[in-house]
PDB file of N, CA and C in Angstrom:
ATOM      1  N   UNK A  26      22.491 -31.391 -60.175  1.00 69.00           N
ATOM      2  CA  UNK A  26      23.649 -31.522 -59.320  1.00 69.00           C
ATOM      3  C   UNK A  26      24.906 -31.328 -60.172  1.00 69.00           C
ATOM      4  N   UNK A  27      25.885 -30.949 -60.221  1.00 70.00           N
ATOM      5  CA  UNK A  27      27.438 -30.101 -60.454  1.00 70.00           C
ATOM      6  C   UNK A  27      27.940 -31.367 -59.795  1.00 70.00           C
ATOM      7  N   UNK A  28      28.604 -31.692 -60.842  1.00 71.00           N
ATOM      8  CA  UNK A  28      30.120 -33.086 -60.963  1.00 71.00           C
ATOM      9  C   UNK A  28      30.806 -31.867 -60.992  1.00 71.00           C
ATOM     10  N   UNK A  29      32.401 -32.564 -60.695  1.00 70.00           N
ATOM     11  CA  UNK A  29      33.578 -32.455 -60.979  1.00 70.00           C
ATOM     12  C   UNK A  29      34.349 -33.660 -61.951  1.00 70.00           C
ATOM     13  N   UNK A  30      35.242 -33.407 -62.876  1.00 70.00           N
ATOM     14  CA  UNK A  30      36.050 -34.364 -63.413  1.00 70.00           C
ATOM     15  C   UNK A  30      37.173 -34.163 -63.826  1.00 70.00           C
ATOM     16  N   UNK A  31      38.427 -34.213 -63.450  1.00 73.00           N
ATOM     17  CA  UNK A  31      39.336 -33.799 -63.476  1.00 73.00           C
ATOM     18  C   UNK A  31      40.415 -34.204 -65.172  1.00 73.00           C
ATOM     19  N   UNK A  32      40.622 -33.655 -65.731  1.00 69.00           N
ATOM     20  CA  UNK A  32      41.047 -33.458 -67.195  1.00 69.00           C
ATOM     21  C   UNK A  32      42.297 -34.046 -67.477  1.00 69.00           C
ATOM     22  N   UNK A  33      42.518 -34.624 -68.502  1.00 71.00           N
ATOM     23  CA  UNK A  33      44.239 -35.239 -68.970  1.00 71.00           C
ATOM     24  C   UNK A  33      45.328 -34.036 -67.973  1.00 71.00           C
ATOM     25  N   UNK A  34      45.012 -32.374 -68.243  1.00 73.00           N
ATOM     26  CA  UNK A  34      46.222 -31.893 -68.189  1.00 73.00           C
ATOM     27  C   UNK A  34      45.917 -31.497 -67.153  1.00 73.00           C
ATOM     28  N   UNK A  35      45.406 -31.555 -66.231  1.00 74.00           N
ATOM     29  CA  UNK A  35      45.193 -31.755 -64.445  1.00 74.00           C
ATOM     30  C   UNK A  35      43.772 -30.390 -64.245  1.00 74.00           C
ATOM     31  N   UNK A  36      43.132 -30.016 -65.712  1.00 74.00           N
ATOM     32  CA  UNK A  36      42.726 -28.647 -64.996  1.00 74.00           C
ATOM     33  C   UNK A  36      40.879 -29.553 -64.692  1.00 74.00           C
ATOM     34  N   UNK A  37      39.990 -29.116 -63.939  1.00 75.00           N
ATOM     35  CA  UNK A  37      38.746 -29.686 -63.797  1.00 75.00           C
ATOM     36  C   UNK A  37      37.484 -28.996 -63.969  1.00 75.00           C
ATOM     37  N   UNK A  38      36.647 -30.091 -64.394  1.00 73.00           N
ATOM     38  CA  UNK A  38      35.577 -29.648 -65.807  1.00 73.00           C
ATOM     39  C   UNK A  38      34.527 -30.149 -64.638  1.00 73.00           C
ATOM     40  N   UNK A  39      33.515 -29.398 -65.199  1.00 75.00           N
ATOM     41  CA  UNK A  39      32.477 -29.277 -64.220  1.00 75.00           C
ATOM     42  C   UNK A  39      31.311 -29.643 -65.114  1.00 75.00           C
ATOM     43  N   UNK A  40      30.365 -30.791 -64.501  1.00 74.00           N
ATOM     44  CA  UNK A  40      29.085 -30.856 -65.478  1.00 74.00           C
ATOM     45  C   UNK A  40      28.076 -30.886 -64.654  1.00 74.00           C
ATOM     46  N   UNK A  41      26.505 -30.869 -65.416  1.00 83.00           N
ATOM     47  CA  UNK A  41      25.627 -31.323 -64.615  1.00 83.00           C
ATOM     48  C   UNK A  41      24.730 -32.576 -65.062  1.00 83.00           C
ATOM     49  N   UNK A  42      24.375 -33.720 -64.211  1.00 85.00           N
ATOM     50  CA  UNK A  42      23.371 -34.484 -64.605  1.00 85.00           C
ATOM     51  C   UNK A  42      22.450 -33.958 -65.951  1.00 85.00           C
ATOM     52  N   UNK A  43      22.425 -34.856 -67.024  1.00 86.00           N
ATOM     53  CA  UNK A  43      21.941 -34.452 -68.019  1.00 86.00           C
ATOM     54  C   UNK A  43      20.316 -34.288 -67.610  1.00 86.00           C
ATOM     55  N   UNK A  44      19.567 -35.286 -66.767  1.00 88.00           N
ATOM     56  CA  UNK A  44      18.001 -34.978 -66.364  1.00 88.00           C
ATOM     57  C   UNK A  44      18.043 -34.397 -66.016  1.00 88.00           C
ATOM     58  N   UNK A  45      19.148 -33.595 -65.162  1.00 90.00           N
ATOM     59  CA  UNK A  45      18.657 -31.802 -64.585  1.00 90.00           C
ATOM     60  C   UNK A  45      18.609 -30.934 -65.511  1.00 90.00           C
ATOM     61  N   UNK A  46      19.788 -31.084 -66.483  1.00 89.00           N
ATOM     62  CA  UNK A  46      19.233 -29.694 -67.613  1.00 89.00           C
ATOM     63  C   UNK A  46      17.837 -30.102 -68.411  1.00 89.00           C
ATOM     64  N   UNK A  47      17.834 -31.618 -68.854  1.00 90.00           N
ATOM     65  CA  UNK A  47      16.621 -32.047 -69.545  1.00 90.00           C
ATOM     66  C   UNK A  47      15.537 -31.440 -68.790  1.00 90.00           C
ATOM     67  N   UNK A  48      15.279 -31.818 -67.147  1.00 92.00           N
ATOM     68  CA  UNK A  48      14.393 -31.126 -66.549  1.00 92.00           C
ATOM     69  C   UNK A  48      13.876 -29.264 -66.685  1.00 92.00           C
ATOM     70  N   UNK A  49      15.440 -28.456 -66.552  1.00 90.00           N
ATOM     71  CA  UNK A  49      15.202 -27.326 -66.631  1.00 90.00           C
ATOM     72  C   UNK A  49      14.616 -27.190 -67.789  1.00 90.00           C
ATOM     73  N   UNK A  50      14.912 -27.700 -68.960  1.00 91.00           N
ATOM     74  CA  UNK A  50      14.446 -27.317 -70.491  1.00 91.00           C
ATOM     75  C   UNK A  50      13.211 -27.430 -70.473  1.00 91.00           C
ATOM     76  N   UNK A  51      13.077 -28.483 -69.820  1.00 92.00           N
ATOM     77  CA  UNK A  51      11.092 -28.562 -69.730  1.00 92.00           C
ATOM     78  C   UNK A  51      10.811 -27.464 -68.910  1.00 92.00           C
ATOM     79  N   UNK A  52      10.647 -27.265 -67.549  1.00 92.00           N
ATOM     80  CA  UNK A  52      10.367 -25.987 -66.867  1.00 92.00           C
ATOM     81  C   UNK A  52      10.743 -25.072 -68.117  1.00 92.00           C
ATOM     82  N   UNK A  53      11.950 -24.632 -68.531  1.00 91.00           N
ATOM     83  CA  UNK A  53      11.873 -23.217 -68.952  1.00 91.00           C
ATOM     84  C   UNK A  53      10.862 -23.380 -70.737  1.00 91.00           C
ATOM     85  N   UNK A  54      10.722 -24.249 -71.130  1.00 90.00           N
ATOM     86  CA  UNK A  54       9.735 -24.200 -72.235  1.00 90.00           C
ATOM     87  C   UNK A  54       8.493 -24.029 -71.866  1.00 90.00           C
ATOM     88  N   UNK A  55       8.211 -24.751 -70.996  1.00 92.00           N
ATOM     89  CA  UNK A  55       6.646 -24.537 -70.354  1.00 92.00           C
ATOM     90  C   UNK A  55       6.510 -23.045 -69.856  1.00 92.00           C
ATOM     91  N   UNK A  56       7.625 -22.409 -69.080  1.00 91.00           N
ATOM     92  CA  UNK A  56       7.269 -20.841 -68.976  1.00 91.00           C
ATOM     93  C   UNK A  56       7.448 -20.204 -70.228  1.00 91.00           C
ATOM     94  N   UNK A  57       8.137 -20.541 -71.638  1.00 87.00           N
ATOM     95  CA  UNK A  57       7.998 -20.009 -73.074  1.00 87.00           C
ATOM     96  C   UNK A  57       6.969 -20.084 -73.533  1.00 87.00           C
ATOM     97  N   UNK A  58       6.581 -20.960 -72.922  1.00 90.00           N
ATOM     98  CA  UNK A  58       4.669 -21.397 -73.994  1.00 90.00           C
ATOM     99  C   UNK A  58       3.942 -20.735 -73.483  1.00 90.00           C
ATOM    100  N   UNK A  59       4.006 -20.304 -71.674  1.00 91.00           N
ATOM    101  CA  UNK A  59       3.238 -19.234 -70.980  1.00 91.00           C
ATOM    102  C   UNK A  59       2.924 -17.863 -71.447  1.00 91.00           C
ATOM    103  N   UNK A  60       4.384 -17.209 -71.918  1.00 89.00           N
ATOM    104  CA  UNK A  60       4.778 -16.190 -72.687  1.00 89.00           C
ATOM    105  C   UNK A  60       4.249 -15.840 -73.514  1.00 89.00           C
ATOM    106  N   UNK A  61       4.141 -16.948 -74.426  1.00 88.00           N
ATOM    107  CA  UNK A  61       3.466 -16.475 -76.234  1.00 88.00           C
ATOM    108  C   UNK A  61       1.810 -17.027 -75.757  1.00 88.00           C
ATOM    109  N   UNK A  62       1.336 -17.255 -74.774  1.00 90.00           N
ATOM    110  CA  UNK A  62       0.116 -17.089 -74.552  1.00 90.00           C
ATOM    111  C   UNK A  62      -0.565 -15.926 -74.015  1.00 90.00           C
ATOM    112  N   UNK A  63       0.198 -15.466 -73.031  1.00 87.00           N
ATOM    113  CA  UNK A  63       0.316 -14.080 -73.293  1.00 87.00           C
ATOM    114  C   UNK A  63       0.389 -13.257 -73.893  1.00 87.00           C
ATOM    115  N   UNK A  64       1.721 -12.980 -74.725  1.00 86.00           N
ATOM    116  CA  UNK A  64       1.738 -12.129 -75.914  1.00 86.00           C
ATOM    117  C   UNK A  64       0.537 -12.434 -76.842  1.00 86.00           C
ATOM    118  N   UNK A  65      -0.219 -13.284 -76.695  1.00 88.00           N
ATOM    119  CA  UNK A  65      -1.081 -13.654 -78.331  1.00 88.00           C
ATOM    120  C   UNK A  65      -2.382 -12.862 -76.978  1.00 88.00           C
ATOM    121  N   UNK A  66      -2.580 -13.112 -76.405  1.00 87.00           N
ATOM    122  CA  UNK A  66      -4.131 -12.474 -75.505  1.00 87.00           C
ATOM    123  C   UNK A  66      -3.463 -10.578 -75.970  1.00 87.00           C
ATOM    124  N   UNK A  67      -2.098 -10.483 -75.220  1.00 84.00           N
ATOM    125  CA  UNK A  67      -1.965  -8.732 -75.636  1.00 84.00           C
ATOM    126  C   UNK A  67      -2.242  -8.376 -77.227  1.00 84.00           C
ATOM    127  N   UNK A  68      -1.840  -9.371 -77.984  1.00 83.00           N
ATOM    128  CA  UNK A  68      -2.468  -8.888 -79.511  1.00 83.00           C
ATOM    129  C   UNK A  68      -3.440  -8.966 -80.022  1.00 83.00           C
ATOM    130  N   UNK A  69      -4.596  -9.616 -79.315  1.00 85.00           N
ATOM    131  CA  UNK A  69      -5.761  -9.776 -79.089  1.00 85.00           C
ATOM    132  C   UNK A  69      -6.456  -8.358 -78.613  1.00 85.00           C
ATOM    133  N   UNK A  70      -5.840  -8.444 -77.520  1.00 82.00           N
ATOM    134  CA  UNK A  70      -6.461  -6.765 -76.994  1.00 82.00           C
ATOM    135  C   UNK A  70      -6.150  -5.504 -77.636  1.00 82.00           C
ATOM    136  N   UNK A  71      -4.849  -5.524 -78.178  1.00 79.00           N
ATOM    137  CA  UNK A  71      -4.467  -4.230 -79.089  1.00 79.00           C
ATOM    138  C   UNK A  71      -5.017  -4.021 -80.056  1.00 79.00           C
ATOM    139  N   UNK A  72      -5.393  -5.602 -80.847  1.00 79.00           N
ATOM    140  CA  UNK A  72      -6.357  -5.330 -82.004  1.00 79.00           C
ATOM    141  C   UNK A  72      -7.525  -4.776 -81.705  1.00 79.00           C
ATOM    142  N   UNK A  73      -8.079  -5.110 -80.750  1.00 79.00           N
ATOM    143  CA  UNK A  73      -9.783  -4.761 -80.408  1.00 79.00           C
ATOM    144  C   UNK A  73      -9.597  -3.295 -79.937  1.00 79.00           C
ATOM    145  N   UNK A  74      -8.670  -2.630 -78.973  1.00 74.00           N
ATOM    146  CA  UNK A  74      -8.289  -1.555 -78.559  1.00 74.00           C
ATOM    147  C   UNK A  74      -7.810  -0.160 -79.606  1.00 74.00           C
ATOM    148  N   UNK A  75      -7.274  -1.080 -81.064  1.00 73.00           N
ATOM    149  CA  UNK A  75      -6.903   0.136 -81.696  1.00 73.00           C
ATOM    150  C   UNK A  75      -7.793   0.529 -82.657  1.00 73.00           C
ATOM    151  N   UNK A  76      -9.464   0.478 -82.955  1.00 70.00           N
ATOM    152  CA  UNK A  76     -10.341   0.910 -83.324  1.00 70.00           C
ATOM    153  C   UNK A  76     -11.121   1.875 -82.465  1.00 70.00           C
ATOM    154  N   UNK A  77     -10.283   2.099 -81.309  1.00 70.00           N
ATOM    155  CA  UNK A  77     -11.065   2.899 -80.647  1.00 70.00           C
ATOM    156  C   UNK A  77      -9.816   4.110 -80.101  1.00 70.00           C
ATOM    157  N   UNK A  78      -9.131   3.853 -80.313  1.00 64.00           N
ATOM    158  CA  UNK A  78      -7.743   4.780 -79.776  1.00 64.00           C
ATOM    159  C   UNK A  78      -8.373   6.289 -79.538  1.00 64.00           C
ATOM    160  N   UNK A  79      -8.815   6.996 -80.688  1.00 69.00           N
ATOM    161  CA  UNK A  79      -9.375   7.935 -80.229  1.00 69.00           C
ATOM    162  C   UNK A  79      -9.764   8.550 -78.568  1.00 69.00           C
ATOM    163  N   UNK A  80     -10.230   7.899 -77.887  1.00 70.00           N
ATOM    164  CA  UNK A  80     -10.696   8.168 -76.690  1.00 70.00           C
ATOM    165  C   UNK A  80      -9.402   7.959 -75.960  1.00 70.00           C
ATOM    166  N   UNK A  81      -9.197   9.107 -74.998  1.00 72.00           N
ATOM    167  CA  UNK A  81      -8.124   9.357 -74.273  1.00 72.00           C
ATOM    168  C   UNK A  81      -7.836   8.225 -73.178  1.00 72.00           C
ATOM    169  N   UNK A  82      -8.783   7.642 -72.359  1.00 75.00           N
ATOM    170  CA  UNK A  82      -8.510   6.333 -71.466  1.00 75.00           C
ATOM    171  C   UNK A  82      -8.112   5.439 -72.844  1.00 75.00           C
ATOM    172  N   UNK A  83      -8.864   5.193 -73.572  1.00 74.00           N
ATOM    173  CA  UNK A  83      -8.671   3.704 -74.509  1.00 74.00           C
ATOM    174  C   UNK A  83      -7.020   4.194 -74.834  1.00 74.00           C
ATOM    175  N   UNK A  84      -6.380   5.494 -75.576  1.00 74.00           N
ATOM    176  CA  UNK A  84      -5.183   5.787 -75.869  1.00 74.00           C
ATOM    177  C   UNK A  84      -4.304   5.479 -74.447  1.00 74.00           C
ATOM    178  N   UNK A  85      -4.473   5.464 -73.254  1.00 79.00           N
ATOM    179  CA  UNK A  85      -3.614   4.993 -71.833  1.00 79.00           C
ATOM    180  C   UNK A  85      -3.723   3.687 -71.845  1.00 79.00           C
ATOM    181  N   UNK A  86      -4.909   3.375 -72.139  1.00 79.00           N
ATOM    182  CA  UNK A  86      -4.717   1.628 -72.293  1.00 79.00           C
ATOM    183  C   UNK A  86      -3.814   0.931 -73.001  1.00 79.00           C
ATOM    184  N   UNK A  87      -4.153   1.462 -74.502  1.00 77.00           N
ATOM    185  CA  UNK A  87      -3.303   0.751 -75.327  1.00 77.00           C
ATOM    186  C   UNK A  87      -2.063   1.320 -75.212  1.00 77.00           C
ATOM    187  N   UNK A  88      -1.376   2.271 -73.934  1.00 80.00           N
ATOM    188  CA  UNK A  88       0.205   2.483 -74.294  1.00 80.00           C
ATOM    189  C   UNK A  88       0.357   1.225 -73.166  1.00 80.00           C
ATOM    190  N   UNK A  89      -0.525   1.441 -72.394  1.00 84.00           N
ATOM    191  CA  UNK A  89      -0.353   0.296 -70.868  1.00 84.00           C
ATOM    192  C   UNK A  89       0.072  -0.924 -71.616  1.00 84.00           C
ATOM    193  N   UNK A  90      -0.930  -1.274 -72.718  1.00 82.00           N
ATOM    194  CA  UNK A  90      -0.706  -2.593 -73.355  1.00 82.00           C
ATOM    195  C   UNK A  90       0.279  -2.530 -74.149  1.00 82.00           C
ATOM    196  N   UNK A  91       0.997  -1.770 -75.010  1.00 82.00           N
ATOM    197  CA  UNK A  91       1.942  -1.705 -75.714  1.00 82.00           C
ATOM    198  C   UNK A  91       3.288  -2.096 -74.840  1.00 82.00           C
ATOM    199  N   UNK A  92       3.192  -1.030 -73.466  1.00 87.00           N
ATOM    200  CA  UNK A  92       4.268  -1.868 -72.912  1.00 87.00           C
ATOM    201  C   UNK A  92       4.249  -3.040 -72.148  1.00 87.00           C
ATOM    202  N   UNK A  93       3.230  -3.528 -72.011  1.00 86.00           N
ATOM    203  CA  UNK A  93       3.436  -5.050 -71.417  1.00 86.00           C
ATOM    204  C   UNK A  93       3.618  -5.964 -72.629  1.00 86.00           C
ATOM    205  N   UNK A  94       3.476  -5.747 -73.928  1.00 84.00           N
ATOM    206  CA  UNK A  94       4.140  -6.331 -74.758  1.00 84.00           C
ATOM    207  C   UNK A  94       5.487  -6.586 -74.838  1.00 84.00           C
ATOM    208  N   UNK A  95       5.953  -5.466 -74.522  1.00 86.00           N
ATOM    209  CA  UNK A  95       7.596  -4.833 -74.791  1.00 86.00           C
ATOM    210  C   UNK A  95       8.051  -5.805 -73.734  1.00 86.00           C
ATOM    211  N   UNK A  96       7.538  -5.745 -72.765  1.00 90.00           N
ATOM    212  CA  UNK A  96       8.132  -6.617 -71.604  1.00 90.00           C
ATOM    213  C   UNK A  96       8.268  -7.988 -71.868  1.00 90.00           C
ATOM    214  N   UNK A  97       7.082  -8.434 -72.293  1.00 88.00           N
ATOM    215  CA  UNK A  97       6.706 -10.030 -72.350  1.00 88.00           C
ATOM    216  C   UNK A  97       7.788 -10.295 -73.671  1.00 88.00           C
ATOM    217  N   UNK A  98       8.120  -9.481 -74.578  1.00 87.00           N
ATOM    218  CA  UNK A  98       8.939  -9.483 -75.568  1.00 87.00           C
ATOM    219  C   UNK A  98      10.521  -9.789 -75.503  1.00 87.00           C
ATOM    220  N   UNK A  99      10.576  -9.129 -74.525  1.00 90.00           N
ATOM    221  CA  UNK A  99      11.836  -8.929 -73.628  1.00 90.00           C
ATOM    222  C   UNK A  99      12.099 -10.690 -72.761  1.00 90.00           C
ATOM    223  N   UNK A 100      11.453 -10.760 -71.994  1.00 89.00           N
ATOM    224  CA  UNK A 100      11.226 -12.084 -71.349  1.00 89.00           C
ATOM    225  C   UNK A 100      11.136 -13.440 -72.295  1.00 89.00           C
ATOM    226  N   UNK A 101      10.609 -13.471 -73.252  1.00 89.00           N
ATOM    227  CA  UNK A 101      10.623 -14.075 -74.410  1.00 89.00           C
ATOM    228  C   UNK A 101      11.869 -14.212 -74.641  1.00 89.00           C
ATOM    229  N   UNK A 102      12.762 -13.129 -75.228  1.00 90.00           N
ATOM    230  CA  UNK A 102      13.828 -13.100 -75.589  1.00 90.00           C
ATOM    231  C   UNK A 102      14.898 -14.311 -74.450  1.00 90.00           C
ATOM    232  N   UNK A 103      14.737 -13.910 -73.551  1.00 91.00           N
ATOM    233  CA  UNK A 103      15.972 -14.119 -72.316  1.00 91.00           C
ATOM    234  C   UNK A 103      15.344 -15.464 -72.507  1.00 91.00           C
ATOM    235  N   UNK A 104      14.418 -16.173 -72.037  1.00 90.00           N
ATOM    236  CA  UNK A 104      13.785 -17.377 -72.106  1.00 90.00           C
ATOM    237  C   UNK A 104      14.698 -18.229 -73.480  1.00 90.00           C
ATOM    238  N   UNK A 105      14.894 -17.546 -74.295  1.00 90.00           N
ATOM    239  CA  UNK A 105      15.484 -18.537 -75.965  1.00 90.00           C
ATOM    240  C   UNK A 105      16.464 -18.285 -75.745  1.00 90.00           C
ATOM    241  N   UNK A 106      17.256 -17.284 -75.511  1.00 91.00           N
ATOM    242  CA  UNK A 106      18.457 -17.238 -74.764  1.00 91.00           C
ATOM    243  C   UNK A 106      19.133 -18.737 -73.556  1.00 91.00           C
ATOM    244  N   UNK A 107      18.391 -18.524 -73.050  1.00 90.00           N
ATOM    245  CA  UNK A 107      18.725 -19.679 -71.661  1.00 90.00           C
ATOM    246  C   UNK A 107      18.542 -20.669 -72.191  1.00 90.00           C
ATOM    247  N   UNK A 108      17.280 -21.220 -73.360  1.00 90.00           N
ATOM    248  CA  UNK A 108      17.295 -22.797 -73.783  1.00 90.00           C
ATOM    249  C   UNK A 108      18.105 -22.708 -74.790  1.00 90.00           C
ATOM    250  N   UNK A 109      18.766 -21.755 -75.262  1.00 90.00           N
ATOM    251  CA  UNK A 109      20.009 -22.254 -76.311  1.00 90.00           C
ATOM    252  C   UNK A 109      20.999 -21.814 -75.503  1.00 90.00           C
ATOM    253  N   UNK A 110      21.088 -21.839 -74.174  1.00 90.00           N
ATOM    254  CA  UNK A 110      22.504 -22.037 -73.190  1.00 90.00           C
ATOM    255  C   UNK A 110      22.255 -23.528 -72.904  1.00 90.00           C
ATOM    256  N   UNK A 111      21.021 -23.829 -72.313  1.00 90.00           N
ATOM    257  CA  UNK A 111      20.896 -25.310 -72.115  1.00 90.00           C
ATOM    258  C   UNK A 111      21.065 -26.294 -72.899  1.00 90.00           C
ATOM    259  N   UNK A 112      20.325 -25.737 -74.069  1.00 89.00           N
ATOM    260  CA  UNK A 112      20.964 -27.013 -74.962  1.00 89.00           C
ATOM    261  C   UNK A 112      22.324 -27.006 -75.347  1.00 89.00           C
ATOM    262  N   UNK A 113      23.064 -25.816 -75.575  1.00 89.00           N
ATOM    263  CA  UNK A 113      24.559 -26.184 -75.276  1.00 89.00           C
ATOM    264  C   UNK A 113      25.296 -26.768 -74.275  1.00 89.00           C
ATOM    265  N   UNK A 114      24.485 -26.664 -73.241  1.00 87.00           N
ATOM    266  CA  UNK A 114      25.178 -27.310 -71.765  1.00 87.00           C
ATOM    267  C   UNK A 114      25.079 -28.888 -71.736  1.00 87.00           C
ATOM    268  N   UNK A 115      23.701 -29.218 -72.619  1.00 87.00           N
ATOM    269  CA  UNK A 115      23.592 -30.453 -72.552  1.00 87.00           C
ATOM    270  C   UNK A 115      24.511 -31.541 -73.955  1.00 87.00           C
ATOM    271  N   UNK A 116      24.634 -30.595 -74.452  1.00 86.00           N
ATOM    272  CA  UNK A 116      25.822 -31.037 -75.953  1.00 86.00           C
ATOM    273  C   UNK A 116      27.035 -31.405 -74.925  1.00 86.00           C
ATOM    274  N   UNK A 117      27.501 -30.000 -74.298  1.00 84.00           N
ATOM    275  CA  UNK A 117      28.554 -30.201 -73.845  1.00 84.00           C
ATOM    276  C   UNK A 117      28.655 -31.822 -73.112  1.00 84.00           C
ATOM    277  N   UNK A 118      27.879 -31.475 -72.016  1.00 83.00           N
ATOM    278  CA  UNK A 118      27.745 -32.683 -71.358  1.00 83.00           C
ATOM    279  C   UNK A 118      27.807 -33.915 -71.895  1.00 83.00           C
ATOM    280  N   UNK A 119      26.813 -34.065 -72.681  1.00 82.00           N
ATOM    281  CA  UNK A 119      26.808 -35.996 -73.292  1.00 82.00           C
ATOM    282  C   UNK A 119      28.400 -36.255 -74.038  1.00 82.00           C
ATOM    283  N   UNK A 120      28.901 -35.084 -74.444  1.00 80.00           N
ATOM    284  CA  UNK A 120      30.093 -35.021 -74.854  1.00 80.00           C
ATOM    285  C   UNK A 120      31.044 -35.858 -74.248  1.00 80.00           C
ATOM    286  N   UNK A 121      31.231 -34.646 -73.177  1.00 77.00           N
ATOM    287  CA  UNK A 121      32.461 -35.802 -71.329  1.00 77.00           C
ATOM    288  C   UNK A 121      32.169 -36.581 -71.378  1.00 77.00           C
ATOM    289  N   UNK A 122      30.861 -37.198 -71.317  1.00 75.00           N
ATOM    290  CA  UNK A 122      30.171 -38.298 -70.753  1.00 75.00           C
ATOM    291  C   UNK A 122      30.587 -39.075 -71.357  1.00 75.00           C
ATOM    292  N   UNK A 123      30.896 -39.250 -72.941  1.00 75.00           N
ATOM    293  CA  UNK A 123      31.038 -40.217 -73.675  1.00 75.00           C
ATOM    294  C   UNK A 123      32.454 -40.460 -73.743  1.00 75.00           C
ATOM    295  N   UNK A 124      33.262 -39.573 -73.113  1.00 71.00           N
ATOM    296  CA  UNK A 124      34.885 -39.567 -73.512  1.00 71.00           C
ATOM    297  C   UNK A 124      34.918 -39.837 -71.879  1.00 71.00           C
ATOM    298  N   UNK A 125      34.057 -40.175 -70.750  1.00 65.00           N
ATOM    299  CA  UNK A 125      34.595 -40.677 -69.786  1.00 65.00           C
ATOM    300  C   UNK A 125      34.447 -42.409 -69.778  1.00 65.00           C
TER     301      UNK A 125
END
């Protein structure tokens, strides 16, 4: 839930309940841990897949798999992104909190 709190020089600061970001951080770590369980099964398969590359399906496979790496890589990324927005949001926060 989004407070309002209005500032010494009249302008107003907006926070959220710290258990809601605490909450999101859990949700969005638990979909990070999803991620690199993933990524570790695709490096699993690329390893077993690139002793055989030779063969023209196995070579479509492993580009198939190469880019669902790229993706999950990608998603990964944005995921550490957002929990180091959250944990700044939640700095911010206990911050006000303590100067209210």
């Amino acid at each position: 839930m989004l407070h309002f709190v209005e500032h010494r020089r009249g302008e107003t600061i907006s926070w959220r309940d710290p258990a809601d970001i605490r909450s999101e951080i859990g949700e969005t770590s638990k979909a990070f841990a999803t991620l690199w369980e993933r990524y570790a099964a695709l490096e699993a398969a690329r390893d077993l897949l690139r002793d055989y590359r030779q063969d023209d399906s196995t070579s479509e496979a492993f580009d198939c798999l190469a880019e669902s790496a790229r993706l999950t890589c990608g998603e990964m990324e944005r995921y550490t992104e957002h929990l180091t927005e959250l944990e700044k949001e939640m700095r911010d926060t206990l911050c006000l909190l303590q100067r209210m």
